[in-house]
Coordinates of C-alpha atoms and ligand atoms in Angstrom, one line a residue:
M1 CA 98.7 108.3 97.9
C2 CA 94.5 107.7 97.2
G3 CA 92.9 107.6 94.1
I4 CA 89.6 110.1 93.5
I5 CA 86.1 109.6 91.4
G6 CA 84.0 111.7 90.9
V7 CA 81.1 111.6 88.7
L8 CA 78.1 114.2 87.4
T9 CA 75.6 111.7 85.5
D10 CA 72.0 110.4 85.2
R11 CA 72.7 106.7 86.4
P12 CA 73.1 105.3 89.5
A13 CA 76.4 106.5 90.8
A14 CA 77.4 104.5 92.8
P15 CA 78.6 101.3 90.8
L16 CA 80.2 103.7 88.5
M17 CA 82.2 104.6 91.4
L18 CA 83.0 101.3 92.5
D19 CA 83.9 100.6 89.6
A20 CA 86.6 103.7 89.0
L21 CA 87.2 102.0 92.7
K22 CA 88.8 99.2 92.1
R23 CA 90.6 100.3 88.9
L24 CA 92.4 102.5 91.5
E25 CA 93.1 100.2 94.0
Y26 CA 96.9 100.5 93.0
R27 CA 97.1 104.1 94.7
G28 CA 96.1 102.4 98.0
Y29 CA 93.7 100.1 99.6
D30 CA 93.3 100.6 103.3
S31 CA 90.2 102.5 103.4
A32 CA 87.1 103.2 100.9
G33 CA 84.1 105.1 100.9
I34 CA 81.5 106.9 98.5
A35 CA 79.4 109.7 99.3
T36 CA 76.6 110.6 96.5
L37 CA 74.0 113.6 96.5
V38 CA 70.5 111.7 97.5
N39 CA 67.0 114.2 97.1
G40 CA 70.0 117.3 97.4
G41 CA 71.0 115.9 100.2
L42 CA 74.7 114.4 101.6
D43 CA 74.7 110.5 102.3
R44 CA 77.6 108.4 102.7
R45 CA 78.9 104.5 103.0
R46 CA 82.4 104.5 104.5
A47 CA 84.6 100.8 105.5
A48 CA 87.7 100.0 106.0
G49 CA 90.1 97.5 104.1
K50 CA 90.0 97.0 101.0
I51 CA 87.2 97.9 98.0
A52 CA 85.8 94.8 99.2
A53 CA 85.2 96.2 102.4
L54 CA 83.0 98.6 100.9
E55 CA 81.0 96.7 98.1
A56 CA 80.4 94.3 100.7
V57 CA 78.7 97.7 102.9
L58 CA 76.9 99.2 99.7
D59 CA 75.4 95.5 99.2
A60 CA 73.6 95.3 102.6
H61 CA 73.3 99.9 102.7
P62 CA 72.8 100.7 99.0
L63 CA 73.4 104.4 98.0
A64 CA 71.3 106.1 95.7
G65 CA 72.0 109.5 93.8
V66 CA 73.3 110.8 90.4
S67 CA 75.9 112.9 91.0
G68 CA 78.8 111.8 93.7
I69 CA 82.5 111.2 94.8
G70 CA 84.3 108.0 96.2
H71 CA 88.1 107.6 97.3
T72 CA 90.6 104.8 98.1
R73 CA 92.8 105.6 101.1
W74 CA 96.1 105.1 101.6
A75 CA 96.8 106.4 105.2
T76 CA 99.0 109.3 105.6
H77 CA 97.2 111.3 108.9
G78 CA 95.4 109.2 110.8
P79 CA 95.5 105.4 111.0
P80 CA 92.9 103.1 108.2
T81 CA 89.8 103.1 110.1
E82 CA 86.4 104.0 109.2
A83 CA 85.9 107.5 110.9
N84 CA 89.2 108.3 109.0
A85 CA 87.8 107.3 105.5
H86 CA 86.9 109.6 102.8
P87 CA 85.2 111.1 101.7
H88 CA 85.1 113.4 105.0
V89 CA 82.4 115.6 105.7
A90 CA 81.5 119.3 106.8
G91 CA 77.8 120.7 107.1
R92 CA 76.7 120.6 103.6
V93 CA 80.5 119.7 101.8
A94 CA 82.3 116.3 101.4
V95 CA 85.7 115.7 100.1
V96 CA 87.8 113.3 98.6
H97 CA 91.4 114.1 98.9
N98 CA 94.8 113.2 97.5
G99 CA 98.1 113.8 99.0
I100 CA 99.0 116.1 101.8
I101 CA 97.5 119.4 102.9
E102 CA 101.1 120.8 105.0
N103 CA 100.2 123.1 106.5
H104 CA 96.8 121.2 108.4
A105 CA 97.7 121.4 112.1
A106 CA 97.5 125.3 111.7
L107 CA 94.6 125.4 110.3
K108 CA 92.9 123.6 112.6
E109 CA 94.1 125.5 115.4
V110 CA 92.2 128.5 113.4
L111 CA 89.2 126.2 113.2
I112 CA 89.6 124.8 116.5
A113 CA 89.5 128.0 118.4
E114 CA 86.7 129.4 115.7
G115 CA 84.8 126.9 117.7
V116 CA 84.5 123.3 114.6
R117 CA 85.1 120.8 116.6
F118 CA 86.8 117.2 113.7
D119 CA 85.3 113.7 113.3
S120 CA 88.9 112.3 111.9
A121 CA 92.4 112.8 112.9
T122 CA 93.0 113.0 108.7
D123 CA 94.7 116.4 107.3
T124 CA 91.8 116.6 104.8
E125 CA 89.2 118.0 107.2
V126 CA 90.1 121.4 107.3
V127 CA 89.5 121.6 103.7
A128 CA 85.9 120.2 104.4
H129 CA 85.4 122.4 107.0
L130 CA 87.4 126.1 105.3
L131 CA 84.8 125.2 102.3
D132 CA 81.9 125.0 104.2
R133 CA 82.9 127.6 106.6
A134 CA 82.9 129.8 103.1
I135 CA 79.9 128.7 101.9
A136 CA 78.0 129.7 104.8
A137 CA 79.3 132.8 105.3
G138 CA 77.4 133.3 102.0
R139 CA 79.7 132.6 99.6
R140 CA 78.9 130.7 96.4
P141 CA 81.0 127.4 95.8
E142 CA 83.6 129.2 93.3
E143 CA 83.6 131.7 95.5
A144 CA 84.3 129.1 98.1
M145 CA 87.0 128.0 96.2
A146 CA 89.6 130.9 95.5
A147 CA 89.0 132.0 98.8
V148 CA 89.9 128.8 100.4
M149 CA 93.3 127.7 97.7
P150 CA 95.8 130.3 98.8
R151 CA 95.2 128.8 102.2
L152 CA 96.3 125.4 101.4
R153 CA 100.2 124.2 101.3
G154 CA 101.3 120.9 100.1
A155 CA 100.7 118.7 97.2
F156 CA 97.6 117.7 97.1
A157 CA 94.3 116.8 94.9
F158 CA 91.0 117.0 96.3
V159 CA 87.3 117.0 94.9
V160 CA 84.1 118.5 96.5
L161 CA 80.7 118.0 96.3
I162 CA 77.9 120.1 98.0
E163 CA 74.8 119.4 99.3
G164 CA 71.6 120.9 97.3
E165 CA 74.0 121.1 93.8
E166 CA 73.6 118.7 91.9
D167 CA 75.7 120.1 88.9
L168 CA 78.7 120.9 90.7
L169 CA 81.9 118.8 91.4
L170 CA 84.9 121.2 92.6
A171 CA 88.4 119.8 91.6
A172 CA 92.0 121.0 93.0
R173 CA 95.3 119.8 91.4
R174 CA 98.5 121.2 93.1
A175 CA 101.3 118.8 92.4
S176 CA 99.1 115.4 92.9
P177 CA 97.5 114.1 89.4
L178 CA 94.1 115.0 88.9
A179 CA 92.2 114.6 85.1
I180 CA 88.7 115.9 84.1
G181 CA 86.5 113.0 82.1
L182 CA 84.2 115.1 79.9
G183 CA 81.1 112.5 78.4
E184 CA 77.3 113.2 76.7
G185 CA 75.8 115.0 79.1
E186 CA 78.0 113.4 82.1
A187 CA 81.0 115.2 83.6
F188 CA 84.2 113.2 85.5
V189 CA 86.6 113.6 88.2
G190 CA 89.6 111.1 88.4
S191 CA 93.3 110.6 89.7
D192 CA 94.1 109.2 86.1
A193 CA 92.2 108.5 82.5
T194 CA 92.2 104.6 83.7
A195 CA 89.6 105.1 86.5
M196 CA 87.8 106.8 84.0
A197 CA 88.1 104.6 80.6
P198 CA 85.0 102.7 80.9
L199 CA 83.2 106.3 81.3
T200 CA 85.1 108.2 78.6
R201 CA 88.2 108.8 77.1
R202 CA 87.7 112.9 76.1
I203 CA 90.0 113.8 79.3
I204 CA 91.3 117.2 80.3
Y205 CA 94.2 117.3 82.5
L206 CA 94.7 119.4 85.2
E207 CA 97.9 121.3 85.6
D208 CA 99.9 122.0 88.9
G209 CA 98.0 125.2 90.6
D210 CA 94.9 124.3 88.5
W211 CA 90.9 124.6 90.0
A212 CA 87.8 123.3 88.2
V213 CA 84.3 124.0 88.3
V214 CA 82.8 120.6 86.8
R215 CA 79.6 120.6 85.6
R216 CA 77.4 118.4 82.8
T217 CA 77.2 120.6 80.3
G218 CA 80.7 122.3 80.6
T219 CA 84.1 122.7 83.2
S220 CA 86.0 125.6 83.7
V221 CA 89.5 126.4 84.4
F222 CA 90.7 128.6 87.2
Q223 CA 94.9 128.8 87.7
E224 CA 95.9 129.7 91.3
D225 CA 95.9 132.8 91.1
G226 CA 92.4 132.7 90.2
A227 CA 92.7 133.4 86.8
P228 CA 90.3 131.4 84.4
V229 CA 92.7 129.2 81.6
K230 CA 91.9 126.9 79.3
R231 CA 93.3 123.4 79.2
P232 CA 94.0 120.8 75.8
E233 CA 91.1 118.3 76.0
R234 CA 92.9 114.7 75.0
V235 CA 91.6 111.5 73.9
S236 CA 92.9 109.4 75.9
S237 CA 94.1 105.6 74.7
I238 CA 93.8 103.9 77.7
S239 CA 91.7 100.8 77.3
G240 CA 88.1 100.2 79.4
A241 CA 88.6 97.0 79.9
L242 CA 89.5 95.1 83.4
I243 CA 92.5 93.1 83.0
G244 CA 92.2 90.3 84.9
K245 CA 94.6 87.7 86.6
G246 CA 94.4 85.1 83.9
N247 CA 95.1 81.6 84.9
Y248 CA 97.3 82.6 87.6
R249 CA 96.6 83.4 91.6
H250 CA 98.2 86.6 92.0
F251 CA 98.4 89.6 89.1
M252 CA 102.1 89.3 90.1
E253 CA 102.3 86.0 89.5
K254 CA 101.1 86.5 85.8
E255 CA 103.5 89.6 85.6
I256 CA 106.2 88.1 86.4
H257 CA 105.7 85.0 83.5
D258 CA 104.7 88.6 81.5
Q259 CA 107.9 89.1 81.0
P260 CA 109.2 87.4 77.7
E261 CA 107.0 89.5 76.1
A262 CA 107.3 92.5 78.1
I263 CA 111.2 92.4 77.1
A264 CA 110.4 91.8 73.3
H265 CA 108.2 94.7 73.2
T266 CA 110.5 97.2 75.2
L267 CA 113.4 96.2 72.9
H268 CA 111.5 96.8 69.8
A269 CA 110.8 100.4 71.5
V270 CA 114.8 101.5 70.6
I271 CA 115.4 98.7 68.2
D272 CA 113.7 98.5 64.8
P273 CA 113.2 94.6 65.0
G274 CA 113.1 94.8 60.7
T275 CA 116.4 96.7 60.7
G276 CA 118.2 95.9 63.8
T277 CA 119.4 99.4 64.3
S278 CA 118.5 101.5 67.0
T279 CA 116.9 105.7 67.1
L280 CA 117.8 107.6 69.9
P281 CA 114.9 108.8 71.8
S282 CA 115.0 112.9 72.4
P283 CA 117.4 114.5 74.2
L284 CA 119.3 112.0 74.6
D285 CA 119.9 112.4 70.8
A286 CA 121.7 115.5 71.0
P287 CA 125.8 114.9 70.0
N288 CA 127.9 116.2 72.8
V289 CA 124.9 114.7 76.0
S290 CA 128.0 115.4 78.9
K291 CA 126.2 113.3 81.3
I292 CA 123.3 111.3 82.5
T293 CA 121.6 111.6 85.4
V294 CA 119.1 109.0 86.4
L295 CA 115.8 110.0 88.8
A296 CA 113.9 107.0 90.5
A297 CA 112.4 105.6 93.5
G298 CA 112.3 101.9 94.9
T299 CA 112.6 99.5 92.4
S300 CA 113.0 102.2 89.3
Y301 CA 116.2 103.3 91.4
Y302 CA 117.6 100.1 91.2
A303 CA 117.0 99.7 86.9
G304 CA 118.9 102.9 87.7
L305 CA 121.8 102.1 89.1
T306 CA 122.3 98.9 86.8
A307 CA 121.7 101.5 84.2
R308 CA 124.8 103.6 85.1
Y309 CA 127.2 100.4 84.9
W310 CA 126.1 100.1 80.9
F311 CA 126.3 104.0 79.9
E312 CA 129.6 104.1 81.3
S313 CA 130.7 101.3 80.2
L314 CA 129.3 101.0 76.7
A315 CA 128.9 104.3 75.8
G316 CA 131.8 105.9 78.1
V317 CA 128.6 108.6 79.1
P318 CA 129.3 109.9 82.8
C319 CA 126.3 108.2 84.9
E320 CA 125.0 109.2 88.1
V321 CA 122.0 107.4 89.8
E322 CA 120.0 110.1 92.1
L323 CA 117.1 108.7 95.0
A324 CA 114.9 111.0 93.5
S325 CA 113.3 111.7 97.7
E326 CA 116.5 113.0 98.2
F327 CA 117.8 115.1 94.7
R328 CA 116.4 118.0 95.4
D329 CA 117.9 118.2 99.1
R330 CA 121.2 118.8 97.9
D331 CA 122.9 121.3 95.6
A332 CA 123.4 118.5 92.8
V333 CA 126.2 120.6 90.5
L334 CA 124.3 119.3 87.1
P335 CA 126.7 120.4 83.5
K336 CA 125.6 121.9 80.5
D337 CA 124.1 119.5 78.1
G338 CA 123.5 117.3 80.5
V339 CA 120.6 115.1 80.4
A340 CA 118.3 113.5 83.7
I341 CA 116.4 110.3 82.7
A342 CA 113.5 110.0 85.2
V343 CA 112.4 106.3 85.8
S344 CA 108.9 105.7 86.9
Q345 CA 106.5 102.5 85.6
S346 CA 103.1 104.5 86.8
G347 CA 104.7 108.2 85.4
E348 CA 103.4 109.2 89.0
S349 CA 105.5 108.9 91.9
L350 CA 105.5 112.5 93.5
D351 CA 109.8 112.4 94.4
T352 CA 110.1 111.2 90.9
L353 CA 108.0 114.2 89.3
M354 CA 109.6 116.6 92.0
A355 CA 113.1 115.3 91.1
L356 CA 112.7 116.1 86.9
R357 CA 111.2 119.4 87.9
H358 CA 114.0 119.9 89.9
A359 CA 117.1 118.8 86.9
K360 CA 115.1 120.8 84.6
A361 CA 115.1 123.9 86.7
L362 CA 118.8 122.7 86.8
G363 CA 118.7 123.1 83.0
Q364 CA 119.3 119.7 82.3
K365 CA 116.8 117.9 79.8
V366 CA 114.7 115.1 80.5
L367 CA 114.0 111.9 79.0
A368 CA 111.0 110.2 80.8
L369 CA 111.6 106.6 81.1
V370 CA 107.8 105.3 81.5
N371 CA 105.3 102.1 81.7
V372 CA 102.2 104.6 81.7
P373 CA 102.2 106.9 78.5
E374 CA 99.7 109.6 79.5
S375 CA 101.5 109.8 82.8
T376 CA 102.3 113.1 84.2
I377 CA 105.6 112.8 84.4
A378 CA 105.2 111.4 80.7
R379 CA 103.8 115.1 80.1
E380 CA 106.1 117.1 81.9
A381 CA 109.4 115.8 80.2
D382 CA 111.1 116.7 77.0
G383 CA 111.0 113.1 75.8
V384 CA 109.4 110.0 76.4
L385 CA 110.4 106.4 76.1
L386 CA 107.7 103.8 76.9
T387 CA 108.5 101.0 78.5
R388 CA 105.7 98.1 76.6
A389 CA 105.8 96.4 79.7
G390 CA 102.0 96.2 79.8
P391 CA 99.7 97.5 82.5
E392 CA 101.3 96.1 86.3
F393 CA 99.1 95.7 88.9
G394 CA 100.7 93.5 91.1
V395 CA 102.5 95.9 94.3
A396 CA 105.7 94.7 93.5
S397 CA 107.5 95.8 90.5
T398 CA 108.4 93.0 88.2
K399 CA 107.8 93.2 84.8
A400 CA 108.3 96.6 84.5
F401 CA 111.8 96.5 86.5
T402 CA 112.9 94.0 83.4
A403 CA 111.3 95.9 81.1
Q404 CA 113.3 99.4 82.2
L405 CA 116.5 97.4 82.3
T406 CA 115.8 96.6 78.4
A407 CA 115.0 99.8 77.4
F408 CA 118.2 101.1 79.1
C409 CA 120.6 98.1 78.2
A410 CA 119.4 99.0 74.6
L411 CA 120.0 102.8 75.0
A412 CA 123.2 103.0 75.7
V413 CA 124.4 100.0 73.5
A414 CA 122.9 102.8 70.8
L415 CA 124.7 105.5 72.5
G416 CA 127.6 103.4 72.2
E417 CA 127.3 103.1 68.8
V418 CA 127.1 106.5 67.9
R419 CA 130.0 108.0 69.9
G420 CA 132.1 105.2 68.5
H421 CA 132.1 103.8 72.4
L422 CA 131.6 100.0 71.1
P423 CA 133.1 98.3 68.1
A424 CA 130.5 97.5 65.3
A425 CA 131.1 93.6 66.2
R426 CA 130.0 94.1 69.7
V427 CA 127.1 96.1 69.4
T428 CA 125.9 93.3 66.9
A429 CA 126.4 90.8 69.5
L430 CA 125.0 92.9 72.4
R431 CA 121.9 93.3 70.3
E432 CA 121.9 89.5 69.9
A433 CA 122.3 88.9 73.8
L434 CA 119.5 90.8 74.1
A435 CA 117.1 89.8 71.2
A436 CA 117.7 86.2 73.0
L437 CA 116.5 87.3 76.4
P438 CA 112.6 86.8 75.6
A439 CA 113.5 83.1 74.9
R440 CA 116.1 82.6 77.9
A441 CA 113.6 84.0 80.4
G442 CA 111.2 81.9 79.2
E443 CA 113.2 79.1 79.8
V444 CA 113.6 80.5 83.5
L445 CA 109.8 80.5 84.0
H446 CA 109.0 77.3 82.2
D447 CA 111.2 75.3 85.1
D448 CA 109.8 77.3 88.2
D449 CA 108.9 73.7 90.4
R450 CA 113.2 74.0 91.6
F451 CA 112.0 77.2 93.3
H452 CA 110.0 75.9 96.1
P453 CA 112.1 74.0 98.6
I454 CA 114.5 77.7 98.5
A455 CA 111.3 79.4 98.6
Q456 CA 110.2 76.8 101.8
E457 CA 112.9 77.8 103.5
L458 CA 113.4 81.4 103.2
S459 CA 109.9 82.0 104.1
R460 CA 111.0 80.1 107.5
A461 CA 114.1 83.3 107.7
R462 CA 113.8 86.2 110.0
D463 CA 116.3 87.4 108.1
V464 CA 117.7 87.0 104.2
L465 CA 120.5 89.0 102.7
Y466 CA 121.2 89.2 99.1
L467 CA 124.8 89.6 97.9
G468 CA 126.2 90.6 94.0
R469 CA 129.0 92.3 92.3
G470 CA 128.8 94.9 89.6
L471 CA 125.8 94.6 87.4
S472 CA 124.4 92.0 89.8
Y473 CA 124.8 94.5 92.5
P474 CA 121.9 95.9 92.0
I475 CA 119.8 92.7 91.3
A476 CA 120.7 91.8 95.3
L477 CA 118.8 94.9 96.3
E478 CA 116.1 94.6 94.3
G479 CA 115.5 90.7 95.6
A480 CA 116.0 92.2 98.8
L481 CA 113.5 94.7 98.3
K482 CA 110.8 92.3 96.9
L483 CA 111.4 89.4 99.2
K484 CA 110.7 92.3 102.3
E485 CA 107.8 94.3 100.4
I486 CA 105.9 91.1 100.1
T487 CA 106.8 89.1 102.8
Y488 CA 107.6 91.2 105.5
I489 CA 110.7 89.1 105.9
H490 CA 113.8 91.3 107.2
A491 CA 116.3 91.6 104.1
E492 CA 119.2 93.5 102.8
G493 CA 120.3 94.0 99.2
Y494 CA 124.9 93.9 99.7
A495 CA 127.6 94.7 97.2
A496 CA 129.0 91.6 97.5
G497 CA 132.4 93.3 98.6
E498 CA 131.1 95.3 101.4
M499 CA 130.4 92.4 103.5
K500 CA 133.2 92.5 105.5
H501 CA 132.8 95.2 106.5
G502 CA 130.3 94.9 108.4
P503 CA 126.8 92.5 107.7
I504 CA 129.5 89.4 108.1
A505 CA 128.6 89.6 111.3
L506 CA 124.5 89.0 110.8
I507 CA 125.9 85.9 109.5
D508 CA 125.0 82.5 111.3
E509 CA 123.1 78.6 110.1
H510 CA 119.7 80.6 110.3
V511 CA 120.7 83.5 107.4
P512 CA 119.9 82.4 104.4
V513 CA 122.5 84.4 101.5
V514 CA 121.3 84.5 98.1
I515 CA 124.2 85.3 95.8
V516 CA 123.5 86.3 92.1
A517 CA 126.5 85.3 90.5
P518 CA 126.6 84.9 86.6
S519 CA 130.6 84.0 85.5
D520 CA 130.7 87.0 84.6
G521 CA 134.5 89.2 85.5
W522 CA 133.5 89.5 88.6
F523 CA 132.6 86.0 89.1
E524 CA 136.0 85.0 91.3
K525 CA 135.6 87.8 93.8
T526 CA 132.0 86.9 94.7
A527 CA 132.7 83.0 95.0
S528 CA 135.7 84.3 97.6
N529 CA 132.6 86.1 99.1
M530 CA 130.6 83.1 99.2
A531 CA 133.3 80.8 100.8
E532 CA 133.8 83.3 103.8
V533 CA 130.0 83.3 103.9
R534 CA 129.9 79.3 103.9
A535 CA 133.1 79.3 106.5
R536 CA 131.0 81.0 108.8
G537 CA 128.3 78.7 109.0
G538 CA 125.3 80.7 106.6
R539 CA 123.7 78.9 104.6
V540 CA 124.1 80.0 100.5
I541 CA 121.6 80.1 97.8
L542 CA 123.4 80.0 94.7
L543 CA 122.1 81.9 91.1
T544 CA 124.3 81.0 88.2
D545 CA 125.0 79.4 85.5
P546 CA 126.3 76.2 84.0
D547 CA 129.9 77.7 84.0
G548 CA 129.8 79.2 87.4
A549 CA 127.2 75.6 88.9
A550 CA 130.6 73.5 87.6
R551 CA 132.9 75.9 89.1
L552 CA 130.8 76.6 92.8
G553 CA 128.1 74.7 93.0
E554 CA 129.1 72.2 95.6
G555 CA 130.2 75.0 98.1
A556 CA 126.4 76.0 97.7
D557 CA 122.9 74.4 99.5
H558 CA 120.8 75.1 97.0
V559 CA 122.3 76.3 93.4
V560 CA 119.5 77.5 90.6
V561 CA 121.1 77.5 87.5
L562 CA 119.7 80.0 85.0
P563 CA 120.8 79.6 80.9
A564 CA 124.1 81.0 79.9
V565 CA 123.9 85.2 78.3
D566 CA 126.4 87.3 77.7
P567 CA 126.9 88.9 81.2
V568 CA 126.5 92.1 80.0
V569 CA 122.8 91.4 79.6
S570 CA 122.3 89.0 82.6
P571 CA 121.3 91.3 85.4
I572 CA 117.2 91.1 82.7
L573 CA 117.6 87.6 83.6
Y574 CA 118.6 87.1 87.2
A575 CA 115.9 89.5 87.7
L576 CA 113.2 86.5 87.4
P577 CA 114.6 84.1 90.4
V578 CA 114.4 86.3 93.2
Q579 CA 111.2 87.7 91.8
I580 CA 110.1 84.2 92.0
L581 CA 111.6 83.0 95.2
A582 CA 110.2 85.8 96.8
Y583 CA 106.8 85.5 95.0
L584 CA 106.8 82.0 96.2
A585 CA 108.0 82.7 99.6
A586 CA 104.5 85.1 100.2
V587 CA 102.2 82.0 99.3
E588 CA 104.4 80.0 101.2
K589 CA 104.0 82.8 104.3
G590 CA 100.4 83.3 102.9
T591 CA 100.3 87.3 102.8
D592 CA 99.1 89.2 99.8
A593 CA 101.6 89.2 97.3
D594 CA 99.4 91.8 95.5
Q595 CA 98.2 93.8 98.0
P596 CA 100.9 93.4 100.8
R597 CA 100.9 95.7 103.9
N598 CA 101.1 99.1 104.4
L599 CA 101.9 99.8 100.4
A600 CA 100.6 101.0 97.3
K601 CA 101.2 100.8 94.1
S602 CA 101.8 104.5 92.8
V603 CA 103.5 106.5 95.5
T604 CA 102.0 110.1 95.6
V605 CA 102.9 111.9 98.8
E606 CA 106.6 112.9 98.9
Ligands
M6R1 O1 105.8 103.9 89.8 P1 107.4 104.0 90.2 O2 108.2 102.9 89.4 O3 108.0 105.6 90.0 O4 107.8 103.5 91.2 C1 108.8 103.9 92.5 C2 108.9 102.9 93.5 O5 107.7 103.3 94.1 C3 108.3 101.5 93.2 O6 109.6 100.2 92.5 C4 108.3 100.4 94.7 O7 109.4 100.5 95.3 C5 107.8 98.8 93.8 N1 106.7 98.5 95.3 C6 109.2 98.1 94.5 O8 108.8 96.7 94.0

């Protein structure tokens, strides 16, 4: 992953690129750099650490120039040092790159044998050297690009700035996203339209295998084989305004509090608020959908695991949920008339994109459930349903998750209705339960002081277990993921009934166990699992409703009582306390909840 920007303008390039890099920081933030042409020659500034570190370097040593390239990095090859920060320069060529050049080791060997010296441990530097050598051998820049592209393997995007070429950027894309922005006498290249939003809304999305010659007066696009191709210009709807944190300490805190709205808006994407009726998005509207295959990663995968319960029980449709990164590594057997749903907040996760393409190749129609409208996954799917969570900046997904759950639940109810699997009265009751969720979520968020002592206890733990059964099992998994990614505390989510098959050995008085247990059909059994934890001295944090608290509260060290809701929609509400606990534990520990170490918001490498 990494964020890329390139500008050809008549204004100072460095501040424009710095602003774009801040918009791209969700793609990686372990080092950053920019290069410009100053009097035709390459000059660059780089810094290890977040964009703020680069900003400080630029304040101390400003960079002139009106043409340039910039980069924010998420390290794959080589640690996040200044020497490994992009742009990488070889002779006359500077390169910023996202993704992985898979055959970089073989190329490097050849280059070293030819006498080339490398300055970094990155895979990127081979691209700079290959292009520089091709140009030094007398090729024009576009000829050099045409010669080098076939030598590169992997999933990547890169932009090139060349000494002496004030009006030229070369850009290439294979699987990783890259778009060109068209201005009035200006041109831009960026990882996404958001990066370029303050500069232009006129966007050309490069397609897989494309490379482009970008000039202020026009752009030529070529396919992998060098044949020229026309790609349509679109007008992006993405706003150039930078979204702030408001009065919140972190984006994550704000986004947790955005959830009542995110749930309400997403609900309206499936259920018409005026008529109360649903329209199924294509291709889920086909009359004989034989199976649903959900493809996703991370938190989106846990939304998919929850959806499986809903599709099976509410709509009677077989459903499997696949880890996108594993899906292509099996010989999955998918039926005729199957629909795959690619779920992704960013719409850019490369694993999910690759899984989408694989599902298509296996004859499935694909619905994208994404939060970013113009994302690659949205563009490549047969149909799109947008979660309406609004931009999510915190690396830990919160409101996008509950929006995904809301969309899935509403879809399953709609499918259950059209397939005659749900009686009309149950359809109405479930839609009412969904419609009431924003208010219930508001109640949970309003009363968040009670989470502080529990978060303090969690922040001191070395290991934490999360348990849940049935619909609450994916919430246990999500709770553990939230805690570990932003507090670095080891946490595991387990199906409550699975604990006795091994994980119970971990329990002692030092291991807090968070039990997700609304009073649903699984409650009695979860209660037994809680007793097993107590019998071994484990400390229990029980998340339940008034009825559950009355039945079990005395057996727990902490009880968080949530509003009573229809058990079917409970995962959407129970996601909130696990997010709040993780967030407050991170605040207690002093870790960076918005940009935790080693992570990036959008993961565009496999
Ligand atoms: O953008 P996506 O939904 O495709 O992202 C998938 C995962 O990378 C993401 O959910 C990740 O696990 C989050 N950091 C979890 O909070």
